[in-house]
Amino acid sequence: MNARTYGQNCGLARALDLLGERWTLLIMRDLGMGPRRYKDLASGLPGIGTNLLASRLKSLEEAGVIERIVLPPPASVAAYALTSAGEELRPMLGQLAAWGLRHGAGFDDADMTRAEWIIQGMFARADADAASRFGGVVQFDVGEESAWIGPSANGIVLRPGAAPTTPKVRLQTDISTLLAVANDEITVADAMKSGTLVVDASAEDLDEFLRVYTLGGVGASAS
């Protein structure tokens, strides 16, 4: 029996044979935000050695869940991206992230929290069909970080940076408020009233967004 396998013909065991090593799921998490260069992956995983990162990327590539690509111009540089098999994992990783936010131990160090990690958990809670029907782009501006959720040729995607089209809903907040909203510790309405969350959207669009992503409601207070 290979030392890297559990040797059990069980779906979970077979998945862990591929994904169960340290750092592997975090690499998949970061690639869930779109293709990334090696140096971008390394900077998002402080503490991982360069040799270990290279080894994990090689294993994932051999497993068929990531692939090497060349980013389109003007970048035109090598990067890593999820394959179709890797894309299948995104909702499951998001659900695991959402579970970890609810039940895992927290950290006081704000530097160890990134908005995109929280948004991934929120994104995973959405029903895919409902998100497709919502249709529009949602822009998150959290401190110096930005990310957007919206439709694409491959379904609903979550990507860093500014949205390519005018957002249907734009949320501006800080990392602490975003985390509190994601954890249902504060409603969107209360965050808006306190001024820690600023929303640019019609009341109708905001209510629909909250239903799709199962966040604390607003109702008439958004008008």
Short mmCIF file of N, CA, C and O in Angstrom, two decimals, residues 61-158:
data_model
loop_
_atom_site.label_atom_id
_atom_site.label_comp_id
_atom_site.label_asym_id
_atom_site.label_seq_id
_atom_site.Cartn_x
_atom_site.Cartn_y
_atom_site.Cartn_z
N GLU A 61 -1.48 18.77 -10.06
CA GLU A 61 -1.48 18.72 -11.52
C GLU A 61 -1.56 17.27 -12.00
O GLU A 61 -2.32 16.93 -12.92
N GLU A 62 -0.79 16.40 -11.36
CA GLU A 62 -0.81 14.97 -11.72
C GLU A 62 -2.18 14.36 -11.43
O GLU A 62 -2.62 13.44 -12.14
N ALA A 63 -2.87 14.87 -10.41
CA ALA A 63 -4.20 14.36 -10.06
C ALA A 63 -5.28 14.88 -10.99
O ALA A 63 -6.42 14.42 -10.95
N GLY A 64 -4.94 15.87 -11.82
CA GLY A 64 -5.90 16.39 -12.79
C GLY A 64 -6.86 17.43 -12.25
O GLY A 64 -7.87 17.71 -12.89
N VAL A 65 -6.53 18.03 -11.10
CA VAL A 65 -7.44 19.03 -10.55
C VAL A 65 -6.96 20.46 -10.79
O VAL A 65 -7.73 21.41 -10.64
N ILE A 66 -5.68 20.62 -11.16
CA ILE A 66 -5.20 21.93 -11.60
C ILE A 66 -4.38 21.73 -12.88
O ILE A 66 -3.98 20.61 -13.20
N GLU A 67 -4.15 22.83 -13.57
CA GLU A 67 -3.34 22.78 -14.79
C GLU A 67 -2.56 24.07 -14.93
O GLU A 67 -2.91 25.09 -14.35
N ARG A 68 -1.48 23.99 -15.70
CA ARG A 68 -0.71 25.19 -15.99
C ARG A 68 -1.26 25.84 -17.25
O ARG A 68 -1.55 25.15 -18.24
N ILE A 69 -1.40 27.14 -17.19
CA ILE A 69 -1.91 27.90 -18.33
C ILE A 69 -1.02 29.13 -18.54
O ILE A 69 -0.13 29.40 -17.74
N VAL A 70 -1.28 29.85 -19.62
CA VAL A 70 -0.64 31.14 -19.86
C VAL A 70 -1.74 32.19 -19.82
O VAL A 70 -2.74 32.09 -20.55
N LEU A 71 -1.58 33.16 -18.93
CA LEU A 71 -2.59 34.22 -18.81
C LEU A 71 -2.65 35.04 -20.10
O LEU A 71 -1.62 35.22 -20.76
N PRO A 72 -3.83 35.50 -20.47
CA PRO A 72 -3.95 36.29 -21.70
C PRO A 72 -3.22 37.62 -21.60
O PRO A 72 -2.92 38.08 -20.49
N PRO A 73 -2.92 38.25 -22.73
CA PRO A 73 -2.29 39.58 -22.71
C PRO A 73 -3.16 40.55 -21.92
O PRO A 73 -4.38 40.40 -21.89
N PRO A 74 -2.59 41.54 -21.27
CA PRO A 74 -1.17 41.92 -21.35
C PRO A 74 -0.25 41.14 -20.42
O PRO A 74 0.96 41.32 -20.45
N ALA A 75 -0.81 40.28 -19.55
CA ALA A 75 0.05 39.55 -18.60
C ALA A 75 0.96 38.58 -19.34
O ALA A 75 2.19 38.64 -19.22
N SER A 76 0.36 37.65 -20.10
CA SER A 76 1.11 36.67 -20.90
C SER A 76 2.18 35.94 -20.08
O SER A 76 3.31 35.75 -20.54
N VAL A 77 1.81 35.52 -18.87
CA VAL A 77 2.75 34.79 -18.02
C VAL A 77 2.11 33.48 -17.58
O VAL A 77 0.89 33.31 -17.63
N ALA A 78 2.96 32.55 -17.16
CA ALA A 78 2.48 31.24 -16.72
C ALA A 78 1.73 31.36 -15.40
O ALA A 78 2.06 32.17 -14.54
N ALA A 79 0.69 30.53 -15.26
CA ALA A 79 -0.11 30.54 -14.03
C ALA A 79 -0.73 29.16 -13.86
O ALA A 79 -0.60 28.28 -14.73
N TYR A 80 -1.37 28.97 -12.72
CA TYR A 80 -2.09 27.73 -12.43
C TYR A 80 -3.59 28.04 -12.36
O TYR A 80 -3.99 29.11 -11.93
N ALA A 81 -4.39 27.07 -12.81
CA ALA A 81 -5.84 27.24 -12.80
C ALA A 81 -6.50 25.90 -12.49
O ALA A 81 -5.89 24.83 -12.66
N LEU A 82 -7.72 25.95 -12.00
CA LEU A 82 -8.49 24.73 -11.75
C LEU A 82 -8.91 24.11 -13.08
O LEU A 82 -9.27 24.81 -14.02
N THR A 83 -8.88 22.79 -13.14
CA THR A 83 -9.49 22.08 -14.26
C THR A 83 -10.98 21.92 -13.97
O THR A 83 -11.48 22.37 -12.92
N SER A 84 -11.70 21.28 -14.87
CA SER A 84 -13.13 21.06 -14.61
C SER A 84 -13.33 20.21 -13.36
O SER A 84 -14.27 20.43 -12.58
N ALA A 85 -12.43 19.25 -13.13
CA ALA A 85 -12.51 18.43 -11.90
C ALA A 85 -12.25 19.30 -10.67
O ALA A 85 -12.90 19.14 -9.64
N GLY A 86 -11.32 20.23 -10.78
CA GLY A 86 -11.05 21.13 -9.68
C GLY A 86 -12.20 22.08 -9.41
O GLY A 86 -12.51 22.38 -8.25
N GLU A 87 -12.85 22.54 -10.48
CA GLU A 87 -14.00 23.44 -10.32
C GLU A 87 -15.13 22.76 -9.54
O GLU A 87 -15.87 23.43 -8.81
N GLU A 88 -15.26 21.45 -9.69
CA GLU A 88 -16.30 20.72 -8.96
C GLU A 88 -16.11 20.83 -7.45
O GLU A 88 -17.07 20.69 -6.68
N LEU A 89 -14.88 21.08 -7.02
CA LEU A 89 -14.60 21.16 -5.59
C LEU A 89 -14.94 22.50 -4.98
O LEU A 89 -15.08 22.61 -3.75
N ARG A 90 -15.08 23.55 -5.79
CA ARG A 90 -15.27 24.89 -5.25
C ARG A 90 -16.45 25.00 -4.29
O ARG A 90 -16.31 25.55 -3.19
N PRO A 91 -17.64 24.51 -4.65
CA PRO A 91 -18.75 24.61 -3.69
C PRO A 91 -18.49 23.87 -2.39
O PRO A 91 -18.84 24.36 -1.31
N MET A 92 -17.84 22.71 -2.49
CA MET A 92 -17.57 21.93 -1.28
C MET A 92 -16.56 22.63 -0.39
O MET A 92 -16.69 22.66 0.85
N LEU A 93 -15.54 23.24 -0.98
CA LEU A 93 -14.56 23.98 -0.19
C LEU A 93 -15.20 25.20 0.46
O LEU A 93 -14.88 25.56 1.59
N GLY A 94 -16.11 25.85 -0.28
CA GLY A 94 -16.82 26.99 0.28
C GLY A 94 -17.68 26.58 1.46
O GLY A 94 -17.74 27.29 2.48
N GLN A 95 -18.35 25.44 1.35
CA GLN A 95 -19.17 24.95 2.46
C GLN A 95 -18.29 24.62 3.66
O GLN A 95 -18.66 24.89 4.81
N LEU A 96 -17.13 24.04 3.41
CA LEU A 96 -16.21 23.73 4.50
C LEU A 96 -15.71 25.02 5.15
O LEU A 96 -15.59 25.11 6.38
N ALA A 97 -15.46 26.05 4.32
CA ALA A 97 -15.04 27.34 4.85
C ALA A 97 -16.14 27.96 5.72
O ALA A 97 -15.87 28.50 6.80
N ALA A 98 -17.38 27.87 5.24
CA ALA A 98 -18.50 28.42 6.01
C ALA A 98 -18.65 27.68 7.34
O ALA A 98 -18.91 28.29 8.38
N TRP A 99 -18.48 26.37 7.32
CA TRP A 99 -18.55 25.57 8.55
C TRP A 99 -17.42 25.99 9.50
O TRP A 99 -17.62 26.12 10.72
N GLY A 100 -16.22 26.20 8.96
CA GLY A 100 -15.07 26.58 9.79
C GLY A 100 -15.27 27.94 10.44
O GLY A 100 -14.86 28.15 11.59
N LEU A 101 -15.92 28.87 9.72
CA LEU A 101 -16.19 30.18 10.30
C LEU A 101 -17.14 30.07 11.49
O LEU A 101 -17.01 30.80 12.47
N ARG A 102 -18.09 29.13 11.40
CA ARG A 102 -19.06 28.96 12.49
C ARG A 102 -18.48 28.21 13.68
O ARG A 102 -18.79 28.51 14.82
N HIS A 103 -17.65 27.21 13.41
CA HIS A 103 -17.25 26.29 14.47
C HIS A 103 -15.75 26.26 14.78
O HIS A 103 -15.36 25.73 15.82
N GLY A 104 -14.92 26.79 13.89
CA GLY A 104 -13.48 26.74 14.11
C GLY A 104 -13.01 27.81 15.08
O GLY A 104 -13.70 28.79 15.35
N ALA A 105 -11.82 27.62 15.61
CA ALA A 105 -11.22 28.61 16.51
C ALA A 105 -10.87 29.87 15.73
O ALA A 105 -10.37 29.80 14.61
N GLY A 106 -11.15 31.02 16.31
CA GLY A 106 -10.86 32.29 15.65
C GLY A 106 -9.46 32.79 15.97
O GLY A 106 -8.76 32.24 16.83
N PHE A 107 -9.06 33.83 15.25
CA PHE A 107 -7.76 34.45 15.47
C PHE A 107 -7.96 35.94 15.70
O PHE A 107 -8.77 36.58 15.03
N ASP A 108 -7.23 36.49 16.64
CA ASP A 108 -7.35 37.92 16.92
C ASP A 108 -6.57 38.77 15.93
O ASP A 108 -6.81 39.95 15.77
N ASP A 109 -5.60 38.15 15.23
CA ASP A 109 -4.74 38.88 14.31
C ASP A 109 -5.49 39.19 13.02
O ASP A 109 -5.76 38.30 12.21
N ALA A 110 -5.83 40.47 12.81
CA ALA A 110 -6.58 40.86 11.61
C ALA A 110 -5.78 40.62 10.34
O ALA A 110 -6.35 40.43 9.26
N ASP A 111 -4.45 40.61 10.46
CA ASP A 111 -3.61 40.38 9.28
C ASP A 111 -3.77 38.97 8.74
O ASP A 111 -3.38 38.68 7.61
N MET A 112 -4.32 38.08 9.56
CA MET A 112 -4.50 36.69 9.12
C MET A 112 -5.92 36.44 8.61
O MET A 112 -6.35 35.29 8.48
N THR A 113 -6.65 37.50 8.33
CA THR A 113 -8.00 37.38 7.76
C THR A 113 -8.05 38.15 6.46
O THR A 113 -7.61 39.30 6.40
N ARG A 114 -8.57 37.53 5.42
CA ARG A 114 -8.72 38.20 4.13
C ARG A 114 -10.18 38.16 3.71
O ARG A 114 -10.88 37.16 3.92
N ALA A 115 -10.61 39.23 3.12
CA ALA A 115 -12.01 39.33 2.71
C ALA A 115 -12.40 38.22 1.75
O ALA A 115 -13.49 37.65 1.84
N GLU A 116 -11.52 37.87 0.83
CA GLU A 116 -11.87 36.87 -0.16
C GLU A 116 -12.16 35.52 0.48
O GLU A 116 -13.00 34.75 -0.01
N TRP A 117 -11.50 35.22 1.61
CA TRP A 117 -11.77 33.95 2.28
C TRP A 117 -13.18 33.94 2.86
O TRP A 117 -13.88 32.92 2.79
N ILE A 118 -13.60 35.06 3.42
CA ILE A 118 -14.95 35.15 3.98
C ILE A 118 -15.99 35.10 2.88
O ILE A 118 -17.01 34.41 2.98
N ILE A 119 -15.73 35.83 1.79
CA ILE A 119 -16.69 35.89 0.68
C ILE A 119 -16.86 34.52 0.05
O ILE A 119 -17.95 34.15 -0.38
N GLN A 120 -15.79 33.72 0.01
CA GLN A 120 -15.91 32.37 -0.54
C GLN A 120 -16.92 31.54 0.24
O GLN A 120 -17.70 30.79 -0.34
N GLY A 121 -16.92 31.68 1.57
CA GLY A 121 -17.89 30.96 2.39
C GLY A 121 -19.30 31.45 2.14
O GLY A 121 -20.25 30.66 2.08
N MET A 122 -19.46 32.76 1.96
CA MET A 122 -20.78 33.34 1.65
C MET A 122 -21.25 32.85 0.28
O MET A 122 -22.42 32.49 0.08
N PHE A 123 -20.33 32.86 -0.67
CA PHE A 123 -20.63 32.44 -2.04
C PHE A 123 -21.13 31.00 -2.07
O PHE A 123 -22.06 30.65 -2.80
N ALA A 124 -20.52 30.16 -1.24
CA ALA A 124 -20.87 28.74 -1.24
C ALA A 124 -22.25 28.48 -0.69
O ALA A 124 -22.86 27.44 -0.98
N ARG A 125 -22.78 29.41 0.11
CA ARG A 125 -24.11 29.19 0.71
C ARG A 125 -25.22 29.43 -0.31
O ARG A 125 -26.37 29.08 -0.05
N ALA A 126 -24.90 30.05 -1.43
CA ALA A 126 -25.94 30.40 -2.40
C ALA A 126 -26.37 29.18 -3.20
O ALA A 126 -25.56 28.32 -3.55
N ASP A 127 -27.65 29.11 -3.49
CA ASP A 127 -28.17 28.12 -4.41
C ASP A 127 -27.77 28.54 -5.82
O ASP A 127 -28.02 29.67 -6.24
N ALA A 128 -27.12 27.64 -6.57
CA ALA A 128 -26.57 27.99 -7.88
C ALA A 128 -27.65 28.49 -8.84
O ALA A 128 -27.45 29.46 -9.58
N ASP A 129 -28.81 27.84 -8.83
CA ASP A 129 -29.90 28.25 -9.73
C ASP A 129 -30.42 29.63 -9.35
O ASP A 129 -30.68 30.48 -10.21
N ALA A 130 -30.57 29.87 -8.04
CA ALA A 130 -31.05 31.17 -7.58
C ALA A 130 -30.04 32.27 -7.92
O ALA A 130 -30.41 33.38 -8.31
N ALA A 131 -28.75 31.95 -7.78
CA ALA A 131 -27.71 32.92 -8.11
C ALA A 131 -27.72 33.24 -9.59
O ALA A 131 -27.52 34.39 -10.00
N SER A 132 -27.97 32.23 -10.42
CA SER A 132 -28.05 32.46 -11.86
C SER A 132 -29.24 33.34 -12.21
O SER A 132 -29.15 34.23 -13.07
N ARG A 133 -30.36 33.11 -11.54
CA ARG A 133 -31.55 33.93 -11.80
C ARG A 133 -31.33 35.37 -11.34
O ARG A 133 -31.82 36.31 -11.97
N PHE A 134 -30.59 35.55 -10.25
CA PHE A 134 -30.27 36.91 -9.78
C PHE A 134 -29.53 37.67 -10.88
O PHE A 134 -29.80 38.84 -11.13
N GLY A 135 -28.59 36.99 -11.51
CA GLY A 135 -28.00 37.49 -12.74
C GLY A 135 -26.96 38.56 -12.62
O GLY A 135 -25.93 38.51 -13.28
N GLY A 136 -27.17 39.57 -11.79
CA GLY A 136 -26.26 40.71 -11.75
C GLY A 136 -25.00 40.44 -10.97
O GLY A 136 -24.82 39.42 -10.31
N VAL A 137 -24.11 41.41 -11.05
CA VAL A 137 -22.82 41.35 -10.35
C VAL A 137 -22.95 41.98 -8.97
O VAL A 137 -23.63 43.00 -8.80
N VAL A 138 -22.30 41.36 -7.98
CA VAL A 138 -22.22 41.91 -6.63
C VAL A 138 -20.76 42.27 -6.36
O VAL A 138 -19.87 41.41 -6.48
N GLN A 139 -20.50 43.53 -6.04
CA GLN A 139 -19.15 44.00 -5.78
C GLN A 139 -18.93 44.17 -4.28
O GLN A 139 -19.75 44.79 -3.59
N PHE A 140 -17.84 43.63 -3.78
CA PHE A 140 -17.44 43.80 -2.38
C PHE A 140 -16.18 44.66 -2.34
O PHE A 140 -15.18 44.32 -2.98
N ASP A 141 -16.22 45.75 -1.60
CA ASP A 141 -15.04 46.56 -1.34
C ASP A 141 -14.81 46.56 0.17
O ASP A 141 -15.58 47.17 0.92
N VAL A 142 -13.78 45.84 0.58
CA VAL A 142 -13.53 45.62 2.01
C VAL A 142 -12.12 46.14 2.33
O VAL A 142 -11.13 45.47 2.04
N GLY A 143 -12.06 47.32 2.92
CA GLY A 143 -10.75 47.92 3.14
C GLY A 143 -10.04 48.11 1.81
O GLY A 143 -10.57 48.72 0.89
N GLU A 144 -8.85 47.55 1.69
CA GLU A 144 -8.09 47.65 0.46
C GLU A 144 -8.35 46.47 -0.48
O GLU A 144 -7.79 46.41 -1.57
N GLU A 145 -9.19 45.53 -0.06
CA GLU A 145 -9.50 44.36 -0.89
C GLU A 145 -10.81 44.57 -1.65
O GLU A 145 -11.74 45.21 -1.16
N SER A 146 -10.86 44.00 -2.85
CA SER A 146 -12.08 44.01 -3.64
C SER A 146 -12.28 42.64 -4.27
O SER A 146 -11.31 41.95 -4.61
N ALA A 147 -13.53 42.26 -4.43
CA ALA A 147 -13.88 41.02 -5.10
C ALA A 147 -15.30 41.15 -5.62
O ALA A 147 -16.06 41.99 -5.15
N TRP A 148 -15.64 40.32 -6.59
CA TRP A 148 -17.00 40.37 -7.13
C TRP A 148 -17.51 38.97 -7.43
O TRP A 148 -16.75 38.04 -7.67
N ILE A 149 -18.82 38.85 -7.35
CA ILE A 149 -19.53 37.62 -7.70
C ILE A 149 -20.44 37.95 -8.88
O ILE A 149 -21.13 38.98 -8.86
N GLY A 150 -20.44 37.11 -9.89
CA GLY A 150 -21.31 37.38 -11.03
C GLY A 150 -21.34 36.25 -12.03
O GLY A 150 -20.59 35.27 -11.92
N PRO A 151 -22.22 36.37 -13.01
CA PRO A 151 -22.36 35.32 -14.01
C PRO A 151 -21.22 35.35 -15.02
O PRO A 151 -20.62 36.41 -15.28
N SER A 152 -20.89 34.19 -15.57
CA SER A 152 -19.89 34.08 -16.62
C SER A 152 -20.29 32.92 -17.53
O SER A 152 -21.30 32.25 -17.30
N ALA A 153 -19.48 32.69 -18.54
CA ALA A 153 -19.75 31.58 -19.45
C ALA A 153 -19.72 30.24 -18.73
O ALA A 153 -20.33 29.26 -19.17
N ASN A 154 -19.00 30.18 -17.60
CA ASN A 154 -18.87 28.94 -16.83
C ASN A 154 -19.78 28.90 -15.61
O ASN A 154 -19.55 28.15 -14.68
N GLY A 155 -20.82 29.75 -15.61
CA GLY A 155 -21.72 29.81 -14.47
C GLY A 155 -21.38 30.99 -13.58
O GLY A 155 -20.77 31.96 -14.02
N ILE A 156 -21.74 30.90 -12.30
CA ILE A 156 -21.45 31.97 -11.36
C ILE A 156 -20.01 31.85 -10.87
O ILE A 156 -19.57 30.77 -10.48
N VAL A 157 -19.28 32.96 -10.93
CA VAL A 157 -17.88 32.94 -10.52
C VAL A 157 -17.62 33.99 -9.44
O VAL A 157 -18.37 34.96 -9.30
N LEU A 158 -16.56 33.77 -8.70
CA LEU A 158 -16.08 34.71 -7.70
C LEU A 158 -14.66 35.07 -8.08
O LEU A 158 -13.81 34.18 -8.25
#
